[in-house]
Coordinates of C-alpha atoms in Angstrom, one line a residue:
Chain E
M1 CA 0.0 0.0 0.0
P2 CA 1.4 3.4 -0.9
Q3 CA 1.1 5.0 2.5
A4 CA 3.1 2.2 3.9
L5 CA 6.0 3.0 1.6
A6 CA 5.7 6.7 2.1
M7 CA 7.8 8.1 4.8
R8 CA 8.8 11.5 5.9
T9 CA 12.0 12.6 4.4
S10 CA 14.1 14.9 6.5
A11 CA 16.5 17.7 5.6
P12 CA 19.9 16.6 4.4
P13 CA 22.2 16.5 7.4
R14 CA 24.5 19.5 7.6
P15 CA 28.2 18.5 7.7
R16 CA 29.5 19.4 11.1
R17 CA 32.2 18.6 13.5
A18 CA 31.5 16.2 16.2
G19 CA 30.8 18.3 19.3
P20 CA 31.3 17.3 22.9
A21 CA 27.8 16.0 23.0
A22 CA 28.0 13.8 19.9
E23 CA 27.8 10.0 20.1
P24 CA 30.8 7.9 19.3
A25 CA 31.2 7.1 15.6
L26 CA 30.6 3.4 16.2
V27 CA 27.2 4.1 17.8
R28 CA 26.2 6.4 14.9
W29 CA 27.2 3.9 12.3
I30 CA 25.3 1.1 14.0
L31 CA 22.1 3.2 14.3
M32 CA 22.3 4.3 10.6
A33 CA 23.0 0.7 9.4
T34 CA 20.1 -0.6 11.4
A35 CA 17.7 2.0 10.0
L36 CA 19.0 1.4 6.4
A37 CA 18.8 -2.4 6.7
F38 CA 15.2 -2.1 8.1
L39 CA 14.2 0.2 5.2
A40 CA 15.8 -2.1 2.6
L41 CA 14.1 -5.2 4.1
F42 CA 10.6 -3.8 4.6
L43 CA 10.3 -1.1 2.0
A44 CA 12.7 -1.4 -0.9
L45 CA 12.6 -5.2 -1.2
P46 CA 8.8 -5.5 -1.5
L47 CA 8.9 -2.9 -4.3
V48 CA 11.6 -4.9 -6.1
V49 CA 9.6 -8.1 -5.6
V50 CA 6.4 -6.5 -7.0
L51 CA 8.2 -5.4 -10.1
T52 CA 10.1 -8.6 -10.8
E53 CA 7.0 -10.7 -10.3
A54 CA 5.0 -8.4 -12.6
F55 CA 7.5 -8.9 -15.4
R56 CA 8.4 -12.5 -14.7
K57 CA 6.4 -13.8 -17.7
G58 CA 7.5 -11.1 -20.0
V59 CA 6.4 -7.6 -21.0
G60 CA 3.7 -9.1 -23.2
V61 CA 1.9 -10.7 -20.3
Y62 CA 2.4 -7.6 -18.2
A63 CA 0.8 -5.4 -20.9
A64 CA -2.0 -7.9 -21.5
A65 CA -2.8 -7.9 -17.7
L66 CA -3.1 -4.1 -17.7
R67 CA -5.3 -4.1 -20.9
D68 CA -7.7 -6.6 -19.3
P69 CA -11.2 -4.9 -19.3
D70 CA -11.6 -5.6 -15.5
A71 CA -8.2 -4.1 -14.8
L72 CA -9.1 -1.0 -16.8
A73 CA -12.5 -0.8 -15.0
A74 CA -10.6 -0.9 -11.7
V75 CA -8.3 1.9 -12.8
R76 CA -11.3 4.0 -13.9
L77 CA -13.2 3.4 -10.6
T78 CA -10.1 4.2 -8.5
L79 CA -9.5 7.4 -10.4
L80 CA -13.2 8.3 -10.1
T81 CA -13.2 7.6 -6.4
A82 CA -10.2 9.8 -5.9
A83 CA -11.6 12.5 -8.1
I84 CA -14.6 12.8 -5.9
A85 CA -13.1 12.1 -2.4
V86 CA -10.1 14.3 -2.7
P87 CA -11.8 17.6 -3.7
L88 CA -14.5 17.0 -1.1
N89 CA -11.9 16.5 1.6
L90 CA -10.0 19.5 0.3
V91 CA -13.0 21.7 0.9
F92 CA -13.9 20.1 4.2
G93 CA -10.3 20.2 5.4
V94 CA -9.9 23.9 4.6
A95 CA -13.2 24.8 6.2
A96 CA -12.6 22.7 9.3
A97 CA -9.0 23.9 9.7
W98 CA -10.1 27.5 9.1
S99 CA -12.8 27.4 11.7
I100 CA -10.7 25.6 14.3
A101 CA -7.6 27.7 13.9
K102 CA -9.2 31.1 13.5
F103 CA -12.3 31.1 15.7
T104 CA -13.5 30.0 19.1
F105 CA -16.9 28.3 19.1
P106 CA -18.8 25.8 21.3
G107 CA -18.0 22.3 20.3
K108 CA -14.6 23.1 18.8
Q109 CA -12.8 20.5 20.8
L110 CA -15.4 17.9 19.8
L111 CA -14.8 18.8 16.1
V112 CA -11.1 18.3 16.5
T113 CA -11.7 14.9 18.1
L114 CA -14.2 13.8 15.5
I115 CA -11.7 14.6 12.7
D116 CA -9.4 12.0 14.2
V117 CA -12.0 9.3 14.4
P118 CA -11.1 7.7 11.0
F119 CA -7.5 7.4 12.2
T120 CA -8.5 5.6 15.3
V121 CA -11.2 3.3 13.8
S122 CA -10.2 0.3 11.8
P123 CA -11.2 0.8 8.1
V124 CA -13.1 -2.5 8.2
I125 CA -15.3 -1.2 11.0
A126 CA -15.9 1.9 8.9
G127 CA -16.9 -0.2 5.9
M128 CA -19.3 -2.3 8.2
M129 CA -20.8 0.9 9.5
F130 CA -21.8 1.9 6.0
V131 CA -23.2 -1.6 5.4
L132 CA -25.3 -1.3 8.6
L133 CA -26.6 2.0 7.5
F134 CA -27.2 1.5 3.8
G135 CA -27.2 -2.2 3.3
A136 CA -30.3 -4.3 2.4
Q137 CA -30.8 -5.1 6.1
G138 CA -29.5 -1.7 7.3
W139 CA -31.3 1.3 8.8
F140 CA -31.9 3.1 5.5
G141 CA -31.8 -0.1 3.4
P142 CA -35.6 -0.6 2.7
W143 CA -36.1 3.1 1.9
L144 CA -33.1 3.1 -0.5
A145 CA -34.4 -0.1 -2.1
D146 CA -37.8 1.4 -2.6
H147 CA -36.3 4.4 -4.4
G148 CA -34.0 2.3 -6.4
I149 CA -30.8 3.8 -4.9
G150 CA -27.9 1.4 -4.5
I151 CA -25.1 2.5 -2.1
V152 CA -23.6 -0.6 -0.7
F153 CA -22.1 -3.0 -3.3
A154 CA -22.2 0.0 -5.7
V155 CA -20.0 2.9 -6.6
P156 CA -21.5 5.4 -4.1
G157 CA -20.6 3.1 -1.2
I158 CA -17.0 2.9 -2.3
V159 CA -16.9 6.7 -2.6
L160 CA -18.4 7.2 0.9
A161 CA -16.1 4.7 2.5
T162 CA -13.1 6.4 0.8
I163 CA -14.2 9.8 2.0
F164 CA -14.6 8.5 5.5
V165 CA -11.1 7.1 5.8
T166 CA -9.5 10.1 4.2
V167 CA -11.2 12.8 6.2
P168 CA -8.4 13.7 8.5
F169 CA -5.6 14.1 6.0
V170 CA -6.1 17.7 4.7
A171 CA -7.5 19.1 8.0
R172 CA -4.8 17.5 10.1
E173 CA -2.1 19.0 7.9
L174 CA -3.6 22.5 7.9
I175 CA -4.8 23.0 11.6
P176 CA -1.3 23.4 13.2
L177 CA -0.1 25.4 10.2
M178 CA -3.0 27.9 10.4
Q179 CA -2.9 28.0 14.2
E180 CA 0.8 28.9 14.0
Q181 CA 0.1 31.7 11.5
G182 CA -2.6 33.3 13.6
T183 CA -5.1 35.8 12.3
E184 CA -3.1 39.1 12.1
E185 CA -2.4 39.0 8.4
E186 CA -6.1 38.4 7.7
E187 CA -7.0 41.3 10.0
A188 CA -4.5 43.5 8.3
A189 CA -6.0 42.6 4.9
M190 CA -9.5 43.5 6.2
V191 CA -8.4 46.8 7.7
L192 CA -7.0 47.6 4.2
G193 CA -10.4 47.1 2.7
A194 CA -10.2 43.5 1.4
S195 CA -13.5 41.5 1.3
G196 CA -13.8 38.1 3.0
W197 CA -13.1 36.4 -0.3
Q198 CA -10.2 38.6 -1.3
T199 CA -8.7 38.0 2.1
F200 CA -9.1 34.2 1.7
R201 CA -7.8 34.1 -1.8
R202 CA -4.9 36.6 -1.5
I203 CA -3.8 36.0 2.1
T204 CA -5.0 32.7 3.5
I205 CA -4.5 30.4 0.6
P206 CA -1.0 31.6 -0.4
S207 CA 0.2 31.2 3.1
I208 CA -1.1 27.6 3.4
K209 CA -0.6 26.4 -0.1
W210 CA 2.4 24.1 0.5
G211 CA 0.7 22.5 3.5
L212 CA -2.5 22.2 1.5
L213 CA -0.7 20.5 -1.5
Y214 CA 1.0 18.1 0.9
G215 CA -2.3 17.2 2.5
V216 CA -3.9 16.6 -0.9
I217 CA -1.1 14.4 -2.1
V218 CA -1.3 12.2 1.0
C219 CA -5.1 12.2 0.9
N220 CA -5.0 11.1 -2.8
A221 CA -2.5 8.3 -2.1
R222 CA -4.8 7.0 0.7
A223 CA -7.9 7.4 -1.4
M224 CA -6.4 5.3 -4.2
G225 CA -4.8 2.7 -2.0
E226 CA -7.6 2.2 0.5
F227 CA -8.5 -1.5 0.9
G228 CA -10.3 -2.5 4.1
A229 CA -13.3 -0.1 4.2
V230 CA -13.8 -0.3 0.4
S231 CA -13.5 -4.1 0.5
V232 CA -16.4 -4.4 2.9
V233 CA -18.8 -2.1 0.9
S234 CA -17.7 -3.2 -2.6
G235 CA -19.1 -6.7 -3.0
H236 CA -16.3 -7.4 -5.4
I237 CA -18.3 -7.2 -8.6
R238 CA -15.7 -7.5 -11.4
G239 CA -15.6 -4.5 -13.7
V240 CA -18.1 -2.7 -11.6
T241 CA -17.1 -2.3 -8.0
N242 CA -13.5 -3.3 -7.9
T243 CA -10.9 -0.7 -7.2
L244 CA -7.2 -1.4 -7.9
P245 CA -6.4 -2.8 -4.5
L246 CA -9.4 -5.1 -4.7
Q247 CA -8.5 -6.2 -8.2
V248 CA -5.1 -7.1 -7.0
E249 CA -6.5 -9.3 -4.3
I250 CA -8.9 -11.1 -6.6
L251 CA -6.2 -11.9 -9.1
Y252 CA -3.9 -13.0 -6.4
N253 CA -6.5 -15.3 -4.8
E254 CA -7.1 -16.9 -8.2
Y255 CA -3.4 -17.6 -8.7
H256 CA -3.0 -15.1 -11.6
L257 CA 0.2 -14.0 -10.0
A258 CA 1.7 -12.2 -12.9
A259 CA -1.5 -10.2 -13.5
A260 CA -1.9 -9.5 -9.8
F261 CA 1.6 -8.1 -9.6
A262 CA 1.2 -6.2 -12.9
V263 CA -1.8 -4.3 -11.4
A264 CA 0.0 -4.0 -8.1
S265 CA 2.9 -2.3 -10.0
L266 CA 0.5 0.5 -10.8
L267 CA -0.1 1.1 -7.1
A268 CA 3.6 0.9 -6.5
L269 CA 4.1 3.5 -9.2
L270 CA 1.5 5.7 -7.5
A271 CA 3.5 5.2 -4.3
I272 CA 6.7 6.4 -6.0
V273 CA 5.0 9.4 -7.6
T274 CA 3.5 10.3 -4.2
L275 CA 6.9 10.0 -2.5
V276 CA 8.6 12.2 -5.1
A277 CA 5.7 14.8 -4.9
R278 CA 5.8 14.7 -1.1
S279 CA 9.6 15.2 -1.1
L280 CA 9.3 18.2 -3.4
V281 CA 6.5 19.8 -1.4
E282 CA 8.4 19.2 1.8
W283 CA 11.5 20.7 0.3
F284 CA 9.6 23.9 -0.6
E285 CA 7.8 23.9 2.7
L286 CA 11.1 23.6 4.6
H287 CA 12.4 26.5 2.6
R288 CA 9.5 28.6 3.6
R289 CA 9.7 27.5 7.3
T290 CA 13.4 28.4 7.4
D291 CA 12.5 31.9 6.1
T292 CA 9.9 32.2 8.9
T293 CA 12.3 31.1 11.5
H294 CA 14.8 33.6 10.3
E295 CA 12.1 36.2 10.4
Q296 CA 11.3 35.5 14.0
E297 CA 15.0 35.5 15.0
T298 CA 15.6 38.9 13.6
T299 CA 12.4 40.3 15.1
A300 CA 13.3 39.1 18.6
Chain P
M1 CA -10.8 63.3 11.3
S2 CA -11.9 63.4 15.0
I3 CA -12.6 60.3 16.9
E4 CA -15.1 60.1 19.8
V5 CA -15.5 57.1 22.1
R6 CA -18.8 57.2 24.1
D7 CA -19.2 55.1 27.2
V8 CA -17.7 51.9 25.6
S9 CA -17.6 48.7 27.6
K10 CA -16.2 45.3 26.6
V11 CA -16.1 42.1 28.6
F12 CA -13.9 39.2 27.5
V13 CA -14.6 35.7 29.0
G14 CA -14.5 36.5 32.7
S15 CA -12.7 39.8 32.6
Q16 CA -13.8 43.4 32.1
A17 CA -11.5 44.8 29.4
L18 CA -13.2 48.2 29.2
N19 CA -15.5 49.8 31.7
G20 CA -17.4 52.8 30.4
V21 CA -14.6 54.5 28.5
S22 CA -15.4 57.9 27.0
L23 CA -12.8 59.9 25.1
E24 CA -12.5 62.6 22.5
I25 CA -9.6 62.8 20.1
P26 CA -9.5 66.0 18.1
A27 CA -8.6 65.9 14.4
G28 CA -5.0 65.9 13.5
E29 CA -3.6 65.0 17.0
L30 CA -1.1 62.3 17.9
V31 CA -2.5 60.6 21.0
A32 CA -1.0 58.0 23.2
L33 CA -3.0 55.4 25.0
L34 CA -0.7 54.7 27.9
G35 CA -1.2 52.0 30.6
P36 CA 0.1 48.8 32.0
S37 CA -0.7 45.5 30.3
G38 CA -4.3 44.5 30.9
S39 CA -5.4 48.1 31.2
G40 CA -7.6 47.8 28.1
K41 CA -5.6 50.1 25.8
T42 CA -5.2 47.6 23.0
T43 CA -8.8 46.5 23.2
L44 CA -9.8 50.2 22.9
L45 CA -7.6 50.6 19.9
R46 CA -9.1 47.5 18.2
I47 CA -12.6 48.7 18.9
I48 CA -11.8 52.1 17.3
A49 CA -10.5 50.2 14.3
G50 CA -13.5 47.9 14.1
L51 CA -11.5 44.7 14.8
E52 CA -13.6 44.2 17.9
A53 CA -17.1 45.2 18.6
P54 CA -18.0 46.9 21.9
D55 CA -20.6 45.3 24.2
S56 CA -22.1 48.7 24.8
G57 CA -21.3 52.3 23.8
T58 CA -20.5 53.9 20.5
I59 CA -17.6 55.1 18.3
H60 CA -17.9 58.3 16.3
F61 CA -15.7 59.4 13.4
H62 CA -16.1 63.1 12.5
G63 CA -19.3 63.2 14.6
E64 CA -20.8 60.2 12.7
D65 CA -21.7 57.0 14.5
A66 CA -19.4 54.4 13.0
T67 CA -20.0 51.6 15.6
E68 CA -21.8 49.4 13.1
R69 CA -19.5 50.2 10.2
H70 CA -17.4 47.2 9.1
V71 CA -13.7 47.4 9.6
R72 CA -13.1 47.4 5.9
D73 CA -15.3 50.5 5.4
R74 CA -13.9 52.5 8.2
R75 CA -10.8 53.6 6.3
V76 CA -8.4 53.3 9.3
G77 CA -4.8 52.6 9.0
F78 CA -3.7 50.0 11.5
V79 CA -0.2 49.1 12.4
F80 CA 0.0 45.8 14.2
Q81 CA 2.4 45.1 17.0
H82 CA 4.2 42.4 15.1
Y83 CA 3.6 44.3 11.8
A84 CA 1.6 41.4 10.2
L85 CA 3.2 42.0 6.9
F86 CA 2.1 39.6 4.1
R87 CA 5.0 37.3 4.1
H88 CA 4.4 35.9 0.6
M89 CA 4.4 39.3 -1.0
S90 CA 7.2 41.7 -1.8
V91 CA 7.5 45.0 0.2
L92 CA 6.0 46.9 -2.8
E93 CA 3.1 44.5 -3.0
N94 CA 2.5 44.8 0.7
V95 CA 2.1 48.5 0.3
A96 CA 0.0 48.2 -2.9
F97 CA -2.4 45.7 -1.3
G98 CA -4.9 48.3 0.0
L99 CA -5.2 49.8 -3.5
R100 CA -5.4 46.5 -5.3
V101 CA -8.3 45.1 -3.3
R102 CA -10.5 48.2 -4.1
P103 CA -13.5 47.6 -6.3
P104 CA -12.8 48.1 -10.0
S105 CA -14.7 51.4 -10.0
T106 CA -12.4 53.1 -7.5
R107 CA -9.2 51.1 -8.1
P108 CA -6.4 53.2 -9.7
N109 CA -4.7 51.6 -12.7
E110 CA -1.6 49.5 -12.4
A111 CA 0.9 52.3 -13.1
E112 CA -0.9 54.6 -10.6
I113 CA -0.9 51.8 -7.9
R114 CA 2.9 51.3 -8.4
R115 CA 3.6 55.0 -8.4
R116 CA 1.7 55.5 -5.2
A117 CA 3.3 52.5 -3.5
H118 CA 6.8 53.8 -4.5
D119 CA 5.9 57.3 -3.2
L120 CA 4.9 55.9 0.2
L121 CA 8.1 53.8 0.3
R122 CA 10.1 56.9 -0.4
L123 CA 8.2 58.7 2.4
V124 CA 9.3 56.0 4.8
Q125 CA 12.8 56.0 3.3
L126 CA 12.6 52.4 2.0
D127 CA 12.2 52.7 -1.7
G128 CA 15.5 50.8 -2.1
V129 CA 14.0 47.6 -0.7
A130 CA 10.7 47.6 -2.7
G131 CA 11.5 44.2 -4.4
R132 CA 12.5 42.3 -1.2
D133 CA 10.5 40.0 0.9
P134 CA 9.5 41.1 4.4
S135 CA 11.7 38.4 5.9
E136 CA 14.7 40.1 4.5
L137 CA 14.1 43.3 6.4
S138 CA 15.2 44.4 9.9
G139 CA 12.6 45.0 12.6
G140 CA 12.7 48.8 12.1
Q141 CA 12.3 48.5 8.3
R142 CA 9.3 46.2 8.7
Q143 CA 7.8 48.7 11.1
R144 CA 8.1 51.4 8.4
V145 CA 6.7 49.1 5.7
A146 CA 3.7 48.4 7.9
L147 CA 3.3 52.1 8.3
A148 CA 3.5 52.8 4.6
R149 CA 1.0 50.0 3.9
A150 CA -1.4 51.5 6.4
L151 CA -1.0 55.0 4.8
A152 CA -1.6 53.6 1.3
V153 CA -5.4 53.6 1.7
E154 CA -5.3 57.3 2.7
P155 CA -6.8 56.5 6.1
N156 CA -8.9 58.9 8.1
V157 CA -7.2 57.8 11.3
L158 CA -4.0 56.0 11.9
L159 CA -3.9 53.4 14.7
L160 CA -0.7 51.9 16.0
D161 CA -0.5 49.0 18.5
E162 CA 2.7 49.1 20.5
P163 CA 4.5 50.4 17.4
F164 CA 8.0 50.3 18.9
G165 CA 7.4 47.4 21.3
S166 CA 9.5 44.7 19.6
L167 CA 12.4 46.9 18.5
D168 CA 15.7 47.3 20.3
A169 CA 16.3 50.5 22.3
K170 CA 18.3 52.5 19.8
V171 CA 16.0 51.8 16.8
R172 CA 13.1 52.5 19.0
K173 CA 14.3 56.0 19.9
E174 CA 15.1 56.8 16.2
L175 CA 11.7 55.5 15.0
R176 CA 9.7 57.4 17.5
R177 CA 11.3 60.7 16.6
W178 CA 10.8 59.8 13.0
L179 CA 7.1 59.0 13.7
R180 CA 6.7 62.4 15.4
R181 CA 8.2 64.2 12.4
L182 CA 6.1 62.1 10.0
H183 CA 3.0 63.1 11.9
D184 CA 3.9 66.8 11.8
E185 CA 4.2 66.3 8.0
I186 CA 1.0 64.4 7.2
H187 CA -1.2 65.4 10.1
V188 CA -3.5 62.4 10.1
T189 CA -5.3 61.8 13.4
S190 CA -3.2 59.1 15.1
V191 CA -3.6 57.0 18.1
F192 CA -0.8 54.7 19.4
V193 CA -0.8 52.2 22.3
T194 CA 2.2 52.0 24.6
H195 CA 3.1 50.9 28.0
D196 CA 6.3 53.0 27.9
Q197 CA 5.7 56.3 29.7
E198 CA 8.9 57.8 28.2
E199 CA 7.6 57.0 24.7
A200 CA 4.2 58.6 25.4
L201 CA 5.8 61.7 27.0
E202 CA 8.2 62.2 24.1
V203 CA 6.0 61.5 21.1
A204 CA 2.3 62.4 21.9
D205 CA 0.4 65.6 21.8
R206 CA -1.9 64.2 24.3
I207 CA -1.8 61.2 26.6
V208 CA -4.7 59.0 27.7
V209 CA -3.6 57.2 30.8
M210 CA -5.6 53.9 31.3
N211 CA -5.8 51.5 34.1
E212 CA -8.1 48.5 34.7
G213 CA -10.4 49.3 31.8
R214 CA -10.9 52.9 32.7
V215 CA -9.4 56.3 31.6
E216 CA -7.5 57.7 34.6
Q217 CA -6.5 61.0 33.0
V218 CA -6.4 62.7 29.6
G219 CA -4.0 65.6 29.1
T220 CA -0.8 66.9 27.5
P221 CA 2.4 65.2 28.5
E222 CA 3.1 68.1 30.8
E223 CA -0.3 68.0 32.5
V224 CA -0.2 64.3 33.2
Y225 CA 3.4 64.4 34.5
E226 CA 3.2 67.6 36.5
H227 CA -0.4 67.4 37.6
P228 CA -1.4 63.8 37.8
A229 CA -5.1 63.3 38.6
S230 CA -4.7 60.2 40.6
E231 CA -2.1 58.2 42.5
F232 CA -2.1 55.7 39.8
V233 CA -1.0 58.2 37.2
Y234 CA 1.6 59.7 39.5
R235 CA 3.1 56.3 40.1
F236 CA 2.8 55.1 36.6
L237 CA 4.6 58.1 35.1
G238 CA 7.7 57.8 37.1
D239 CA 9.5 56.6 40.2
V240 CA 8.1 57.7 43.5
N241 CA 9.0 57.7 47.1
L242 CA 6.7 57.6 50.0
F243 CA 7.2 60.1 52.9
H244 CA 4.6 60.1 55.7
G245 CA 1.8 59.3 53.3
R246 CA 3.1 61.7 50.6
L247 CA 4.4 60.7 47.2
V248 CA 7.5 62.3 46.1
R249 CA 9.5 62.1 42.8
P250 CA 13.2 61.2 43.1
H251 CA 14.2 64.7 41.9
D252 CA 12.0 66.2 44.6
V253 CA 14.0 64.6 47.4
E254 CA 16.9 66.4 49.1
L255 CA 19.9 64.9 50.8
A256 CA 21.8 66.5 53.7
R257 CA 24.4 65.7 56.2
T258 CA 22.4 67.3 59.1
A259 CA 18.7 67.1 59.9
Q260 CA 16.7 69.7 58.0
G261 CA 13.1 70.3 59.1
A262 CA 10.6 67.9 60.6
G263 CA 10.1 65.6 57.6
A264 CA 13.7 64.4 57.4
V265 CA 14.5 60.7 57.7
L266 CA 17.8 59.1 58.3
A267 CA 18.9 56.6 55.6
T268 CA 21.9 54.6 54.5
V269 CA 23.4 55.0 51.0
R270 CA 23.1 51.6 49.4
H271 CA 24.0 52.2 45.8
L272 CA 25.4 55.1 43.7
R273 CA 25.3 55.6 40.0
P274 CA 27.5 58.6 39.5
F275 CA 27.2 59.0 35.7
G276 CA 26.0 62.1 33.8
A277 CA 24.6 65.4 35.1
V278 CA 22.3 63.7 37.5
V279 CA 23.4 61.1 40.1
R280 CA 21.0 58.5 41.2
V281 CA 21.3 57.4 44.8
E282 CA 19.5 54.4 46.3
L283 CA 19.1 54.5 50.1
D284 CA 17.6 52.3 52.8
G285 CA 15.4 54.2 55.3
L286 CA 16.5 53.4 58.8
D287 CA 13.0 53.6 60.4
G288 CA 11.0 51.3 58.0
G289 CA 13.7 49.8 55.9
Q290 CA 12.0 51.1 52.7
T291 CA 14.0 51.9 49.6
I292 CA 14.3 55.6 48.7
E293 CA 15.4 56.7 45.2
V294 CA 16.9 60.1 44.9
E295 CA 18.3 62.1 42.0
V296 CA 20.7 64.8 42.9
A297 CA 22.6 67.3 40.7
R298 CA 26.3 66.4 40.2
E299 CA 27.5 69.5 42.1
R300 CA 25.4 68.5 45.1
Y301 CA 26.8 65.0 45.0
V302 CA 30.4 66.3 44.9
E303 CA 29.6 68.8 47.7
L304 CA 28.2 66.0 49.9
A305 CA 31.0 63.7 49.0
L306 CA 28.6 60.7 49.2
Q307 CA 30.0 57.3 49.7
K308 CA 28.4 53.9 49.9
G309 CA 27.3 53.1 53.4
D310 CA 27.1 56.8 54.5
Q311 CA 24.2 57.8 56.7
V312 CA 22.4 61.0 55.5
Y313 CA 19.2 62.8 56.1
V314 CA 16.5 62.6 53.4
S315 CA 13.7 65.1 53.2
P316 CA 11.1 65.8 50.6
R317 CA 11.4 69.2 48.9
E318 CA 8.3 71.3 49.4
V319 CA 6.2 71.0 46.2
D320 CA 3.0 72.9 45.7
P321 CA 0.4 71.4 45.9
P322 CA 1.7 68.2 47.6
H323 CA 0.4 65.0 46.0
R324 CA -1.9 63.1 48.4
F325 CA -4.7 61.6 46.3
G326 CA -7.2 61.0 49.1
R327 CA -5.7 57.9 50.8
E328 CA -3.6 58.4 53.9
R329 CA -1.2 55.5 53.3
P330 CA -1.3 54.3 49.7
A331 CA -0.6 50.7 49.0

C-alpha cells in the first residue's frame, strides 16, 4: 500500500564537526546501518519483488494484464473515487482547519476529536458501518431499495467509505499550520479594505498552499490505496465495484500471480510518484519555514 | 478626522476589558493610550479600528456614528504590534495591497498603484528595498513598511498597536522621533498604544492614561506628568518615594548631612550611579527599611562627598500642591 511505503524525508544532514555531546562514531554507524537495513528489508525489497513478479512472464503478459477490461475498469473506478473524495476532503479540510484555527466556538474540541475518528477506527469497521446504515438489512436499506438507490455494493458506497477514511488528511495538515500563523495577516487585509473572499484568496490560501498541497497528495494516495473499508462495501463485482487494490486481491486469490503483480505495480508506481511529490513539497515547505524562523529571529 | 468614544464597555470571557470609557480625540492630533498590560488600551484601539465590537457604547468618526460600520469600510490605517506584513508578498506588493483590493470602480490603474506605493516607500525611506520579501528586512524596516502599507489607503485615522514594542532600544528611539516628524508632516489623526511612559511623553500631543479598563486621566504630557489626577497616574509616570503618606519624585528629594526640618528621615546609602549630570542614589530608610530613590545634581553629589554606606538625612522638597490623592497611606 502506498502510504506504507511513504515516509517523511528529512532535511539533508549538515556537515558538522562532532561536538562534545556527539555520540561515538561506532554508535552512529550502528544506528544508521540498522535504519537502512530495516528500510531495505521492509520497503525497498517488496517494491523490487512486485516489479520482478510483474515482469516474470515477460512484457507481453504484463501489458495484457493491464489491458484486461476488468483491470481497466478498476483503474477507472479508482480514479473516479479519488476525483470525488479528494476535492470534497479538500473543501472540508480547509473549512474545518479555518474554523478551528481562527475562531472559538462551542464544540470546537469535539470537532477536533471527530476529525481524528477515521484514524482511530479500523477501516473494516468503517466499511461495516456503511453496510449497517445503507445495506439491504441496514437502517436506510428498505427506503433506499424502494427508491432504487444502490449504495452498498455499488460505486456510491465505495466513494463514501473512501471519503470517510481520508477525512483527517487535509484538515490535520492545515490545523497546526493555520494556528501557528494566527489571524493578524487576515485582520491586516480586512483593515486595508479587502473583502472576505479577497482575504481568503490573496492572504490565507497563499500562506497555506504548501501544507494544502501536501495534504492533498497524501489524501490522494490513501484514497487510491484504501483496501479495508472499500473491500467491505464493494461486494467485489468485477468490472463494476472493484478498485485497484481489490482487483489485485482477486487476481492473487485466483493464482493469476503475474496479472496481480502487474496491477500492483500500478499502485507501486503511485507510491513512487507520491513519494517524489511529497519530497518536493516538503522541500519547498522547509524552505518557507526556514524563512519564517529567520524572520522570528531577527524580530526578537 | 476626529474620533469620539462614548461610554464603551467590553467584557472578555470572565474579565472586564473596558469599563465605560469615554474619550475625545480632536482631528490631527497624535494621541498615546498609555497604561500597564491588561489596562484595556489595545482593546480600545481595536474597537476604534472595528476589529472588535464593543458590548455597549458607540464610536464616532467626525461626529458620525461608526459603531456598526465594518472594519473594511472605516478607512483606518492599523499598524500591528508584530507588523503582520504579508509574508508571501514583496515589500512593494504589501504597500500596494490596499489599492489592489479596491472595487474596480475606485481602483487606480496598475501604473498609478505602483507610483503611489513607491511614493509611500520613499516617504518611509525604504524605496530601495521595494522588491525584497518582508523576511529580508530588519525590525525597524518592517515597522516602516507596515506604516507605509497603512497609509496607502489614505486613512482617516492611523492606529498603531505598540508600534515600537519589539524593537531594540536604539532603533526605538530613532523611530519614535521619526514618527513624530512624519505626523507633523502628514497630520493624520493618530492613536498609538504604549506601556512605555517615556515614549508617550516624548511623542504624543496628548496622553490618555488607562488603568483596569478605565481612563484615569487625559492631558498633555506636561499636564499628566506635573499634575497627575490620581495616585495611579503619578506612580505610573515615574519613580516615586513615600514620605509620611506623601508621594515624592526622586528629583524632589533632598539629601543633607544634618537634619533639616521635621520631615527628614535618616537613611543609609546603598547604591550610587555617578554618571552624567544627575546622580541616582538608592538608600535604605532606617526607620521602616524602605528603599528611597533620589536624583541629585552632580554638584550637590560632589559637595556632599557621598560614599556607599554613608548615613544621610533625606527630606522631601516642598512641592505645591503636595500629591496626596485621598488615601492616607497608599498601598
